[in-house]
Amino acid sequence: MRVLVVGGGGREHALAWKLRQSPRVTAVVVAPGNAGTALEPGIENVAIAADDIDGLLAFATSAGIDLTVIGPEGPLVKGIVDRFSAAGLRCFGPGAAAARLEGSKAYAKEFLTTNGIPTAAYALFTATSFDADWVRRQRLPLVVKADGLAAGKGVVIAATHAEAIAAAEAMFAGTFGAAGREVVIEEFLSGEEASFIAIVDGLDILPLATSQDHKRLADGDRGPNTGGMGAYSPAPVVTPAIHERVMAEVMRPTVHALQARGIHYRGFLYAGLMIAADGTPNVLEFNCRFGDPETQPVLMRLESDLVELLEAALSGRLQGTPCRWDPRPAVGVVLAAHGYPETVRTGDPIHGLATAAALPGKVFHAGTRQSDGQTLTSGGRVLCATALGDGIAAARDRAYALVAAVDFAGCQFRRDIAYRALARAGTG
Ligand code: AMP
Ligand code: GLY
């Protein structure tokens, strides 16, 4: 089997690495990939952008690709799976209609509330319908969200009414382009976040191992929101009882309600949850893809053949398909470039990758590229140092040993990844 992975981040390096381990796979091509995928045995890159759907379709057809797996949300929202399917190519991911769950927060909020799935109370505004007085009557803090895709940056937690109004007005004025034409303002929910990701085929749901992301830039969950500064799996906040509540109150109602709207959801479905003190699994957002950096620790724990799982979903055999996990936890620490998440500096040489390769675990690449035999930074999130361990503290120590081995100018990383799980385990 020849497999194409679309995307060039850490998630795609991990997907390609895991797919390549399948005895059924002879070649993995990543479009456009990064230095990590370029250096991986049995994996090669092709210089086609992840949102160049025409280019990807032409390549998949001419290169005899048997299975395409889409990493990022951009091409999914733009309908890459519909195009591949219409051309008779097998492609794993939701179609454009299903990807709206991530592509439009207004749509997702309407979907959640209509179907009684727990989520924060909200109101939706455009520049013309915006009601500052309504905002002033709401309890603080307030959460202001641009409707469309904004790479994890379109969310403002406002501590004052003035801040909420200013955030909404900035979005209407175009800080996020068309993504801010509509703005969701919702109540602030407290609790503990968890990422609940499943492989879905229409009505069948195969939940993957749970995980928790660290969205803020700085230790102690301070600083600006990012795409994610680290993740670990499993998330202890998702106890077996909470797991069952998520399935019963979020995942099953979601795929059923999509069916009722004529949408057969096939792909990874990611519910970003805020687990309340009483265990209510509130949905903060849906993503129509695997998480980044959640993919890196989650796939490190997956013992089953990922190709088999994706094929089971593609051929309607997901129900009853077994899925084996390494019981050991995994921790992934993101190393980000100078300036991230604002204006990122690129082109810094990365040192120590060979040293890290001799240690337990794996350094997945994200924003990296090869130039004259050197590996350089080329994006905001650069690497994700990921390791398994006998217990969460051991996994954390191994991940940070990898972090200590690599270096580049301006490198930023959090020193407290997995702190909640460590506190629960009493080993923080
Ligand atoms: P989102 O892109 O909607 O997941 O929001 C990004 C981050 O903002 C989430 O991971 C949360 O940390 C935070 N957030 C979003 N919505 C809320 C909310 N209603 N209450 C509290 N925090 C929120
Ligand atoms: N780590 C958050 C995301 O993938 O959206």
CSV table of N, CA and C and ligand atoms in Angstrom, one decimal, residues 213 215 227-228 270 285 287 289-294, ligand 2:
chain,number,residue,atom,x,y,z
A,213,ASP,N,-4.0,18.7,26.5
A,213,ASP,CA,-3.2,19.6,25.8
A,213,ASP,C,-2.9,20.8,26.8
A,215,LYS,N,-2.6,24.7,26.3
A,215,LYS,CA,-2.8,25.7,25.2
A,215,LYS,C,-2.0,27.0,25.5
A,227,GLY,N,-1.2,27.0,19.6
A,227,GLY,CA,-1.8,25.8,19.0
A,227,GLY,C,-1.7,24.6,20.0
A,228,GLY,N,-0.8,24.8,21.0
A,228,GLY,CA,-0.6,23.7,22.0
A,228,GLY,C,0.9,23.6,22.3
A,270,TYR,N,-12.7,15.2,17.2
A,270,TYR,CA,-12.0,15.6,18.4
A,270,TYR,C,-12.9,16.6,19.1
A,285,GLU,N,-15.2,23.0,22.0
A,285,GLU,CA,-15.0,23.1,20.5
A,285,GLU,C,-15.0,21.7,19.9
A,287,ASN,N,-13.1,19.6,16.7
A,287,ASN,CA,-12.1,19.7,15.7
A,287,ASN,C,-12.4,18.5,14.8
A,289,ARG,N,-10.4,16.7,13.0
A,289,ARG,CA,-9.1,16.1,12.7
A,289,ARG,C,-8.4,15.7,14.1
A,290,PHE,N,-7.3,15.0,14.0
A,290,PHE,CA,-6.5,14.7,15.1
A,290,PHE,C,-5.9,15.9,15.7
A,291,GLY,N,-5.6,15.9,17.0
A,291,GLY,CA,-5.0,17.1,17.6
A,291,GLY,C,-3.5,17.2,17.4
A,292,ASP,N,-3.0,18.4,17.5
A,292,ASP,CA,-1.6,18.6,17.4
A,292,ASP,C,-1.2,19.6,18.6
A,293,PRO,N,-0.5,19.1,19.6
A,293,PRO,CA,0.4,17.9,19.7
A,293,PRO,C,-0.2,16.7,20.3
A,294,GLU,N,-1.5,16.5,20.5
A,294,GLU,CA,-2.0,15.3,21.1
A,294,GLU,C,-1.6,14.0,20.3
B,2,GLY,N1,-4.0,20.9,20.4
B,2,GLY,C1,-5.2,21.5,20.0
B,2,GLY,C2,-5.6,21.2,18.6
B,2,GLY,O1,-5.1,20.4,17.9
B,2,GLY,O2,-6.6,21.9,18.2
